PDB file of C-alpha atoms and ligand atoms in Angstrom:
ATOM      1  CA  MET A   1       0.011  -0.004  -0.022  1.00 90.00           C
ATOM      2  CA  ARG A   2       1.687   3.089  -1.134  1.00 93.00           C
ATOM      3  CA  SER A   3       0.040   5.344   1.228  1.00 96.00           C
ATOM      4  CA  TYR A   4       1.549   3.693   4.330  1.00 97.00           C
ATOM      5  CA  SER A   5       4.071   1.175   3.228  1.00 98.00           C
ATOM      6  CA  PHE A   6       7.666   2.868   3.113  1.00 98.00           C
ATOM      7  CA  THR A   7      11.246   1.814   2.905  1.00 98.00           C
ATOM      8  CA  HIS A   8      12.702   5.173   3.978  1.00 98.00           C
ATOM      9  CA  ALA A   9      12.201   8.010   6.309  1.00 98.00           C
ATOM     10  CA  ILE A  10      14.081  11.294   6.887  1.00 98.00           C
ATOM     11  CA  THR A  11      14.296  13.076  10.243  1.00 98.00           C
ATOM     12  CA  ARG A  12      16.236  15.990  11.438  1.00 98.00           C
ATOM     13  CA  LEU A  13      17.526  16.677  14.909  1.00 98.00           C
ATOM     14  CA  PRO A  14      16.047  19.649  16.864  1.00 98.00           C
ATOM     15  CA  ALA A  15      18.405  22.531  17.251  1.00 97.00           C
ATOM     16  CA  PRO A  16      18.749  24.754  20.486  1.00 97.00           C
ATOM     17  CA  SER A  17      17.013  27.505  18.474  1.00 98.00           C
ATOM     18  CA  ILE A  18      13.864  25.394  18.632  1.00 96.00           C
ATOM     19  CA  LEU A  19      13.060  27.897  21.602  1.00 95.00           C
ATOM     20  CA  ASP A  20      12.299  30.383  18.950  1.00 96.00           C
ATOM     21  CA  GLY A  21      10.107  28.036  16.957  1.00 97.00           C
ATOM     22  CA  LEU A  22       6.561  29.228  15.738  1.00 97.00           C
ATOM     23  CA  ARG A  23       3.580  28.544  17.952  1.00 97.00           C
ATOM     24  CA  ALA A  24       0.075  29.654  18.005  1.00 95.00           C
ATOM     25  CA  VAL A  25      -0.160  30.049  21.772  1.00 95.00           C
ATOM     26  CA  ASP A  26       2.770  30.211  24.231  1.00 94.00           C
ATOM     27  CA  THR A  27       2.482  27.334  26.676  1.00 96.00           C
ATOM     28  CA  GLY A  28       6.058  27.492  27.858  1.00 95.00           C
ATOM     29  CA  ALA A  29       9.553  26.811  26.527  1.00 96.00           C
ATOM     30  CA  PRO A  30      10.216  23.508  25.025  1.00 97.00           C
ATOM     31  CA  ASP A  31      12.821  21.331  26.948  1.00 97.00           C
ATOM     32  CA  LEU A  32      15.452  20.444  24.364  1.00 97.00           C
ATOM     33  CA  ALA A  33      16.784  17.374  26.272  1.00 97.00           C
ATOM     34  CA  ARG A  34      13.337  15.957  26.629  1.00 98.00           C
ATOM     35  CA  MET A  35      12.571  16.732  22.993  1.00 98.00           C
ATOM     36  CA  MET A  36      15.842  14.866  21.893  1.00 98.00           C
ATOM     37  CA  GLN A  37      14.684  11.876  23.958  1.00 98.00           C
ATOM     38  CA  HIS A  38      11.230  11.801  22.382  1.00 98.00           C
ATOM     39  CA  HIS A  39      12.889  12.228  18.946  1.00 98.00           C
ATOM     40  CA  ALA A  40      15.090   9.230  19.552  1.00 98.00           C
ATOM     41  CA  ASP A  41      12.091   7.128  20.613  1.00 98.00           C
ATOM     42  CA  TYR A  42      10.325   8.217  17.430  1.00 98.00           C
ATOM     43  CA  SER A  43      13.266   7.307  15.157  1.00 98.00           C
ATOM     44  CA  LYS A  44      13.690   4.028  16.905  1.00 98.00           C
ATOM     45  CA  ALA A  45      10.018   3.096  16.280  1.00 98.00           C
ATOM     46  CA  LEU A  46      10.281   3.985  12.560  1.00 98.00           C
ATOM     47  CA  ALA A  47      13.440   1.783  12.315  1.00 98.00           C
ATOM     48  CA  GLU A  48      11.768  -1.015  14.067  1.00 98.00           C
ATOM     49  CA  THR A  49       9.464  -1.539  11.058  1.00 98.00           C
ATOM     50  CA  GLY A  50      12.571  -2.310   8.845  1.00 98.00           C
ATOM     51  CA  ALA A  51      12.788   1.027   7.299  1.00 98.00           C
ATOM     52  CA  LYS A  52      16.050   2.972   6.662  1.00 98.00           C
ATOM     53  CA  VAL A  53      15.972   6.130   8.776  1.00 98.00           C
ATOM     54  CA  ILE A  54      18.165   9.089   7.533  1.00 98.00           C
ATOM     55  CA  GLN A  55      18.788  11.494  10.406  1.00 98.00           C
ATOM     56  CA  LEU A  56      19.833  14.822   9.241  1.00 98.00           C
ATOM     57  CA  PRO A  57      21.933  17.211  11.485  1.00 98.00           C
ATOM     58  CA  ALA A  58      20.263  20.024  13.333  1.00 98.00           C
ATOM     59  CA  LEU A  59      19.794  23.321  11.370  1.00 98.00           C
ATOM     60  CA  PRO A  60      20.059  26.054  14.009  1.00 98.00           C
ATOM     61  CA  ALA A  61      19.346  28.785  11.392  1.00 98.00           C
ATOM     62  CA  TYR A  62      15.759  27.456  11.050  1.00 98.00           C
ATOM     63  CA  PRO A  63      14.135  26.948  14.538  1.00 98.00           C
ATOM     64  CA  ASP A  64      11.309  24.780  13.170  1.00 98.00           C
ATOM     65  CA  SER A  65      13.409  22.688  10.975  1.00 98.00           C
ATOM     66  CA  VAL A  66      12.907  19.416  13.069  1.00 98.00           C
ATOM     67  CA  PHE A  67       9.510  19.510  11.362  1.00 98.00           C
ATOM     68  CA  VAL A  68      10.885  18.094   8.108  1.00 98.00           C
ATOM     69  CA  GLU A  69       7.494  16.972   6.855  1.00 98.00           C
ATOM     70  CA  ASP A  70       6.572  20.455   5.695  1.00 98.00           C
ATOM     71  CA  THR A  71       9.417  20.699   3.218  1.00 98.00           C
ATOM     72  CA  ALA A  72       8.455  18.042   0.597  1.00 98.00           C
ATOM     73  CA  LEU A  73       6.002  15.439  -0.679  1.00 98.00           C
ATOM     74  CA  CYS A  74       7.591  12.156  -1.580  1.00 98.00           C
ATOM     75  CA  LEU A  75       5.799   9.729  -3.775  1.00 97.00           C
ATOM     76  CA  PRO A  76       6.916   6.622  -5.659  1.00 95.00           C
ATOM     77  CA  GLU A  77       6.723   8.658  -8.926  1.00 95.00           C
ATOM     78  CA  GLY A  78       8.785  11.645  -7.770  1.00 96.00           C
ATOM     79  CA  ALA A  79       9.208  14.158  -5.049  1.00 98.00           C
ATOM     80  CA  VAL A  80       8.031  17.845  -4.840  1.00 98.00           C
ATOM     81  CA  ILE A  81       9.868  20.406  -2.749  1.00 98.00           C
ATOM     82  CA  MET A  82       7.293  22.749  -1.099  1.00 98.00           C
ATOM     83  CA  ARG A  83       7.174  26.524  -0.631  1.00 98.00           C
ATOM     84  CA  PRO A  84       6.450  26.882   3.109  1.00 98.00           C
ATOM     85  CA  GLY A  85       3.923  29.739   3.849  1.00 98.00           C
ATOM     86  CA  ALA A  86       5.589  30.751   7.121  1.00 98.00           C
ATOM     87  CA  PRO A  87       8.384  33.145   5.988  1.00 98.00           C
ATOM     88  CA  SER A  88      10.775  31.883   8.712  1.00 98.00           C
ATOM     89  CA  ARG A  89      10.457  28.448   7.229  1.00 98.00           C
ATOM     90  CA  LEU A  90      10.671  29.168   3.526  1.00 98.00           C
ATOM     91  CA  GLY A  91      14.451  28.349   3.388  1.00 98.00           C
ATOM     92  CA  GLU A  92      14.021  24.841   5.015  1.00 98.00           C
ATOM     93  CA  ALA A  93      12.696  23.451   1.790  1.00 98.00           C
ATOM     94  CA  GLY A  94      15.929  24.340  -0.052  1.00 98.00           C
ATOM     95  CA  GLU A  95      17.892  22.620   2.741  1.00 98.00           C
ATOM     96  CA  MET A  96      15.891  19.422   2.033  1.00 98.00           C
ATOM     97  CA  ALA A  97      16.298  19.469  -1.670  1.00 98.00           C
ATOM     98  CA  PRO A  98      19.903  18.088  -1.967  1.00 98.00           C
ATOM     99  CA  HIS A  99      19.119  15.143   0.304  1.00 98.00           C
ATOM    100  CA  LEU A 100      16.143  14.146  -1.827  1.00 98.00           C
ATOM    101  CA  ALA A 101      17.940  14.772  -5.031  1.00 98.00           C
ATOM    102  CA  GLN A 102      20.188  11.878  -4.050  1.00 97.00           C
ATOM    103  CA  LEU A 103      17.211   9.596  -3.932  1.00 97.00           C
ATOM    104  CA  TYR A 104      14.904  11.041  -6.623  1.00 97.00           C
ATOM    105  CA  PRO A 105      16.021  11.600 -10.219  1.00 94.00           C
ATOM    106  CA  ASN A 106      12.607  13.188 -10.663  1.00 86.00           C
ATOM    107  CA  LEU A 107      12.684  16.179  -8.189  1.00 97.00           C
ATOM    108  CA  HIS A 108      10.080  18.942  -8.892  1.00 98.00           C
ATOM    109  CA  HIS A 109       9.733  22.287  -7.132  1.00 98.00           C
ATOM    110  CA  ILE A 110       6.873  24.547  -6.195  1.00 98.00           C
ATOM    111  CA  THR A 111       8.201  27.781  -7.717  1.00 98.00           C
ATOM    112  CA  GLY A 112       5.390  30.427  -8.160  1.00 98.00           C
ATOM    113  CA  ALA A 113       6.283  33.597  -6.167  1.00 98.00           C
ATOM    114  CA  ASP A 114       2.579  33.539  -5.029  1.00 98.00           C
ATOM    115  CA  SER A 115       2.389  29.739  -4.372  1.00 98.00           C
ATOM    116  CA  PHE A 116       2.654  28.631  -0.791  1.00 98.00           C
ATOM    117  CA  ILE A 117       2.203  25.104   0.470  1.00 98.00           C
ATOM    118  CA  GLU A 118       3.430  23.053   3.507  1.00 98.00           C
ATOM    119  CA  ALA A 119       3.053  19.167   3.379  1.00 98.00           C
ATOM    120  CA  GLY A 120       1.554  19.325   6.808  1.00 98.00           C
ATOM    121  CA  ASP A 121      -1.580  20.222   4.712  1.00 98.00           C
ATOM    122  CA  ILE A 122      -1.262  17.115   2.451  1.00 98.00           C
ATOM    123  CA  LEU A 123      -2.818  13.817   3.302  1.00 98.00           C
ATOM    124  CA  MET A 124      -1.635  11.118   0.911  1.00 98.00           C
ATOM    125  CA  CYS A 125      -4.444   8.458   0.579  1.00 98.00           C
ATOM    126  CA  GLU A 126      -4.392   5.409  -1.536  1.00 97.00           C
ATOM    127  CA  GLY A 127      -6.411   6.723  -4.482  1.00 94.00           C
ATOM    128  CA  GLU A 128      -6.129  10.472  -4.120  1.00 97.00           C
ATOM    129  CA  VAL A 129      -4.167  13.291  -2.371  1.00 98.00           C
ATOM    130  CA  LEU A 130      -6.116  15.632  -0.023  1.00 98.00           C
ATOM    131  CA  VAL A 131      -4.726  19.132   0.372  1.00 98.00           C
ATOM    132  CA  GLY A 132      -6.183  21.497   3.017  1.00 98.00           C
ATOM    133  CA  ARG A 133      -6.124  25.160   2.422  1.00 97.00           C
ATOM    134  CA  SER A 134      -4.846  26.852   5.535  1.00 97.00           C
ATOM    135  CA  ALA A 135      -2.890  29.913   6.801  1.00 97.00           C
ATOM    136  CA  ARG A 136       0.107  28.273   5.282  1.00 98.00           C
ATOM    137  CA  THR A 137      -1.088  26.682   2.117  1.00 98.00           C
ATOM    138  CA  ASN A 138      -2.930  28.753  -0.516  1.00 98.00           C
ATOM    139  CA  GLY A 139      -4.825  28.098  -3.828  1.00 98.00           C
ATOM    140  CA  ALA A 140      -1.873  28.849  -6.079  1.00 98.00           C
ATOM    141  CA  GLY A 141       0.230  26.372  -4.158  1.00 98.00           C
ATOM    142  CA  ILE A 142      -2.385  23.666  -4.371  1.00 98.00           C
ATOM    143  CA  ALA A 143      -3.002  24.417  -8.002  1.00 98.00           C
ATOM    144  CA  GLU A 144       0.805  24.056  -8.688  1.00 98.00           C
ATOM    145  CA  LEU A 145       1.118  20.791  -6.809  1.00 98.00           C
ATOM    146  CA  ALA A 146      -2.048  19.431  -8.538  1.00 98.00           C
ATOM    147  CA  GLY A 147      -0.530  20.145 -11.926  1.00 98.00           C
ATOM    148  CA  ILE A 148       2.536  18.103 -11.040  1.00 98.00           C
ATOM    149  CA  LEU A 149       0.594  15.248  -9.563  1.00 98.00           C
ATOM    150  CA  ALA A 150      -1.731  15.120 -12.559  1.00 98.00           C
ATOM    151  CA  GLN A 151       1.376  14.338 -14.749  1.00 97.00           C
ATOM    152  CA  TRP A 152       1.704  11.189 -12.647  1.00 96.00           C
ATOM    153  CA  GLY A 153      -2.044  10.405 -12.884  1.00 97.00           C
ATOM    154  CA  ILE A 154      -2.714  11.297  -9.302  1.00 97.00           C
ATOM    155  CA  LYS A 155      -5.866  13.085  -8.358  1.00 98.00           C
ATOM    156  CA  THR A 156      -5.788  16.036  -5.975  1.00 98.00           C
ATOM    157  CA  ARG A 157      -8.784  17.078  -3.881  1.00 98.00           C
ATOM    158  CA  GLU A 158      -8.738  20.544  -2.176  1.00 98.00           C
ATOM    159  CA  VAL A 159     -10.315  20.542   1.293  1.00 97.00           C
ATOM    160  CA  PHE A 160     -10.494  23.021   4.099  1.00 93.00           C
ATOM    161  CA  THR A 161      -8.482  23.068   7.399  1.00 95.00           C
ATOM    162  CA  PRO A 162     -10.738  24.236  10.362  1.00 94.00           C
ATOM    163  CA  ALA A 163     -10.211  27.862  11.394  1.00 93.00           C
ATOM    164  CA  GLY A 164      -7.449  28.173  13.935  1.00 93.00           C
ATOM    165  CA  VAL A 165      -5.896  24.881  13.186  1.00 95.00           C
ATOM    166  CA  LEU A 166      -2.289  24.942  11.868  1.00 96.00           C
ATOM    167  CA  HIS A 167      -2.385  22.229   9.235  1.00 98.00           C
ATOM    168  CA  PHE A 168      -4.962  19.875   7.758  1.00 98.00           C
ATOM    169  CA  LYS A 169      -3.181  17.006   9.195  1.00 98.00           C
ATOM    170  CA  THR A 170      -3.087  18.484  12.711  1.00 98.00           C
ATOM    171  CA  ASP A 171      -6.690  17.183  12.780  1.00 98.00           C
ATOM    172  CA  CYS A 172      -6.340  13.876  10.773  1.00 98.00           C
ATOM    173  CA  SER A 173      -4.177  10.877   9.832  1.00 98.00           C
ATOM    174  CA  LEU A 174      -4.403   7.954   7.469  1.00 98.00           C
ATOM    175  CA  MET A 175      -4.630   4.761   9.299  1.00 98.00           C
ATOM    176  CA  ASP A 176      -5.084   2.366   6.310  1.00 98.00           C
ATOM    177  CA  ALA A 177      -6.279   2.588   2.780  1.00 97.00           C
ATOM    178  CA  GLU A 178      -9.991   2.968   3.974  1.00 97.00           C
ATOM    179  CA  THR A 179      -9.580   4.452   7.444  1.00 98.00           C
ATOM    180  CA  ILE A 180      -8.982   8.000   8.696  1.00 98.00           C
ATOM    181  CA  LEU A 181      -8.398   9.044  12.286  1.00 98.00           C
ATOM    182  CA  ALA A 182      -9.902  12.548  12.607  1.00 98.00           C
ATOM    183  CA  THR A 183     -11.253  15.078  15.038  1.00 98.00           C
ATOM    184  CA  PRO A 184     -15.068  15.223  14.973  1.00 97.00           C
ATOM    185  CA  ARG A 185     -14.745  19.006  13.930  1.00 96.00           C
ATOM    186  CA  LEU A 186     -12.867  18.084  10.827  1.00 97.00           C
ATOM    187  CA  ALA A 187     -14.823  14.937   9.938  1.00 97.00           C
ATOM    188  CA  ALA A 188     -18.047  17.085  10.152  1.00 96.00           C
ATOM    189  CA  SER A 189     -16.968  18.870   7.093  1.00 95.00           C
ATOM    190  CA  GLY A 190     -17.654  15.832   5.112  1.00 97.00           C
ATOM    191  CA  CYS A 191     -14.233  15.686   3.583  1.00 97.00           C
ATOM    192  CA  PHE A 192     -13.858  12.073   4.455  1.00 98.00           C
ATOM    193  CA  ASP A 193     -17.176  10.781   3.142  1.00 97.00           C
ATOM    194  CA  GLY A 194     -16.540   7.411   1.701  1.00 97.00           C
ATOM    195  CA  TYR A 195     -13.849   6.483   4.210  1.00 98.00           C
ATOM    196  CA  ARG A 196     -14.295   4.800   7.521  1.00 98.00           C
ATOM    197  CA  VAL A 197     -13.582   7.535  10.160  1.00 98.00           C
ATOM    198  CA  ILE A 198     -12.334   6.858  13.766  1.00 98.00           C
ATOM    199  CA  HIS A 199     -12.994   9.960  15.889  1.00 98.00           C
ATOM    200  CA  THR A 200     -10.453  11.156  18.455  1.00 98.00           C
ATOM    201  CA  GLY A 201     -11.716  10.758  22.032  1.00 98.00           C
ATOM    202  CA  ASP A 202     -13.480  13.678  23.754  1.00 98.00           C
ATOM    203  CA  GLY A 203     -11.140  16.347  24.541  1.00 97.00           C
ATOM    204  CA  GLU A 204      -8.287  14.504  22.631  1.00 98.00           C
ATOM    205  CA  GLU A 205      -8.024  16.514  19.362  1.00 97.00           C
ATOM    206  CA  ALA A 206      -4.358  16.571  19.758  1.00 97.00           C
ATOM    207  CA  ALA A 207      -4.206  12.814  19.221  1.00 98.00           C
ATOM    208  CA  ALA A 208      -5.333  13.256  15.699  1.00 98.00           C
ATOM    209  CA  ASN A 209      -1.875  13.917  14.315  1.00 98.00           C
ATOM    210  CA  ALA A 210      -0.642  10.261  14.249  1.00 98.00           C
ATOM    211  CA  ILE A 211       1.087   8.284  11.524  1.00 98.00           C
ATOM    212  CA  ARG A 212       0.733   4.847   9.920  1.00 98.00           C
ATOM    213  CA  PHE A 213       4.190   3.646   9.109  1.00 98.00           C
ATOM    214  CA  ASN A 214       4.361   0.070   7.741  1.00 98.00           C
ATOM    215  CA  ASN A 215       2.914  -2.195  10.563  1.00 98.00           C
ATOM    216  CA  LEU A 216       2.796   0.504  13.156  1.00 98.00           C
ATOM    217  CA  VAL A 217       0.635   3.469  14.100  1.00 98.00           C
ATOM    218  CA  LEU A 218       2.801   6.021  15.911  1.00 98.00           C
ATOM    219  CA  MET A 219       0.659   8.366  18.214  1.00 98.00           C
ATOM    220  CA  ALA A 220       1.352  10.985  20.770  1.00 98.00           C
ATOM    221  CA  ALA A 221       1.346   9.535  24.369  1.00 98.00           C
ATOM    222  CA  GLY A 222      -1.346  10.705  26.814  1.00 98.00           C
ATOM    223  CA  PHE A 223      -4.570  10.137  24.847  1.00 98.00           C
ATOM    224  CA  PRO A 224      -6.067   7.062  26.342  1.00 98.00           C
ATOM    225  CA  ARG A 225      -9.607   7.269  24.812  1.00 98.00           C
ATOM    226  CA  THR A 226      -8.061   7.536  21.241  1.00 98.00           C
ATOM    227  CA  ARG A 227      -5.438   4.931  22.003  1.00 98.00           C
ATOM    228  CA  ASP A 228      -8.199   2.433  23.129  1.00 98.00           C
ATOM    229  CA  ALA A 229     -10.320   3.146  19.972  1.00 98.00           C
ATOM    230  CA  LEU A 230      -7.231   2.469  17.720  1.00 98.00           C
ATOM    231  CA  LEU A 231      -6.339  -0.724  19.671  1.00 98.00           C
ATOM    232  CA  ARG A 232     -10.047  -1.882  19.368  1.00 98.00           C
ATOM    233  CA  ALA A 233      -9.836  -1.291  15.638  1.00 98.00           C
ATOM    234  CA  GLY A 234      -6.756  -3.601  15.682  1.00 98.00           C
ATOM    235  CA  TYR A 235      -3.793  -1.313  14.971  1.00 98.00           C
ATOM    236  CA  GLU A 236      -0.357  -2.014  16.448  1.00 98.00           C
ATOM    237  CA  LEU A 237       0.508   1.190  18.358  1.00 98.00           C
ATOM    238  CA  ARG A 238       3.622   2.900  19.585  1.00 98.00           C
ATOM    239  CA  GLU A 239       2.927   5.773  21.952  1.00 98.00           C
ATOM    240  CA  ILE A 240       5.619   8.474  21.774  1.00 98.00           C
ATOM    241  CA  GLY A 241       6.116  11.456  23.987  1.00 98.00           C
ATOM    242  CA  ASN A 242       5.175  14.653  22.307  1.00 98.00           C
ATOM    243  CA  SER A 243       4.909  17.120  25.120  1.00 98.00           C
ATOM    244  CA  GLU A 244       7.720  19.368  23.814  1.00 98.00           C
ATOM    245  CA  CYS A 245       6.950  19.318  20.153  1.00 98.00           C
ATOM    246  CA  ALA A 246       3.222  20.052  21.099  1.00 98.00           C
ATOM    247  CA  LYS A 247       4.405  23.327  22.559  1.00 98.00           C
ATOM    248  CA  LEU A 248       5.265  24.228  18.975  1.00 98.00           C
ATOM    249  CA  ASP A 249       2.066  22.735  17.430  1.00 97.00           C
ATOM    250  CA  GLY A 250       4.144  19.846  16.114  1.00 97.00           C
ATOM    251  CA  GLY A 251       3.123  16.165  16.179  1.00 98.00           C
ATOM    252  CA  MET A 252       3.938  12.735  14.858  1.00 98.00           C
ATOM    253  CA  SER A 253       3.623  13.483  11.059  1.00 98.00           C
ATOM    254  CA  CYS A 254       5.642  16.725  11.418  1.00 98.00           C
ATOM    255  CA  LEU A 255       8.768  14.901  12.436  1.00 98.00           C
ATOM    256  CA  SER A 256       9.500  12.807   9.268  1.00 98.00           C
ATOM    257  CA  LEU A 257       9.288  12.475   5.559  1.00 98.00           C
ATOM    258  CA  ARG A 258       8.155   8.909   4.872  1.00 98.00           C
ATOM    259  CA  PHE A 259       8.663   7.382   1.399  1.00 98.00           C
ATOM    260  CA  THR A 260       9.898   4.642  -1.026  1.00 97.00           C
ATOM    261  CA  PRO A 261      12.192   6.192  -3.515  1.00 96.00           C
ATOM    262  CA  PRO A 262      12.211   4.958  -7.147  1.00 93.00           C
ATOM    263  CA  SER A 263      14.451   1.929  -7.445  1.00 82.00           C
TER     264      SER A 263
HETATM  265  N1  LIG B 301       6.038  25.255  14.767  1.00 62.00           N
HETATM  266  C1  LIG B 301       5.660  24.613  13.632  1.00 62.00           C
HETATM  267  C2  LIG B 301       5.046  25.506  12.647  1.00 62.00           C
HETATM  268  O1  LIG B 301       4.470  26.479  13.061  1.00 62.00           O
HETATM  269  O2  LIG B 301       5.221  25.379  11.472  1.00 62.00           O
END
């Protein structure tokens, strides 16, 4: 299944400048040592599935650069370097490009001066790619991406990110080809009609950003109602500490690029 079976992941170590990372609400300074431990647990879980995990060094010039997901979309057909909508994050995409160029002969770039798109707004499903318009992703960015994906025969569907939510995937995750984990507020928009939807537990909206990676589902620790719903549905879970990334509105998907490069 191309939407959750992967041979590779790329992560990046957090830098001390993470203290200056973007956040919607200040809930306190992230503890770098604790974040490093959580990051190590996360990378270990990815590797446990048999994937090759490429860990890039910290990039102090970019406080949010631990959140590598936003820099690129990687598919079996090719990879697309994004144009992040947060000005302080724009340069992160160029930092990722040479690493992906080593794995992808077919590397595309979002180039329009008015195009902005962060891959945290992109949910890769089995038969389509959903892209949420948000404060970081605009119509021009979505149109440019859709044009590239169309060349590969991949359908793009534009959807909306709930007001006040950072990214589309802040509120949802793919669990398998037919199943989405989502907050009730996002699922109510109808954007997952046709899929089986598992709702996050009451008051556990922050559990929605999980990842399916090969045999495992990685989810943030501390959300027992959502955990139990996923266990009941038969998924093999790893709960990973996310207290420090959560202070920067980051979660499980933000911390990696997950892909199978062309052979
Ligand atoms: N702190 C992650 C972001 O705002 O992109």
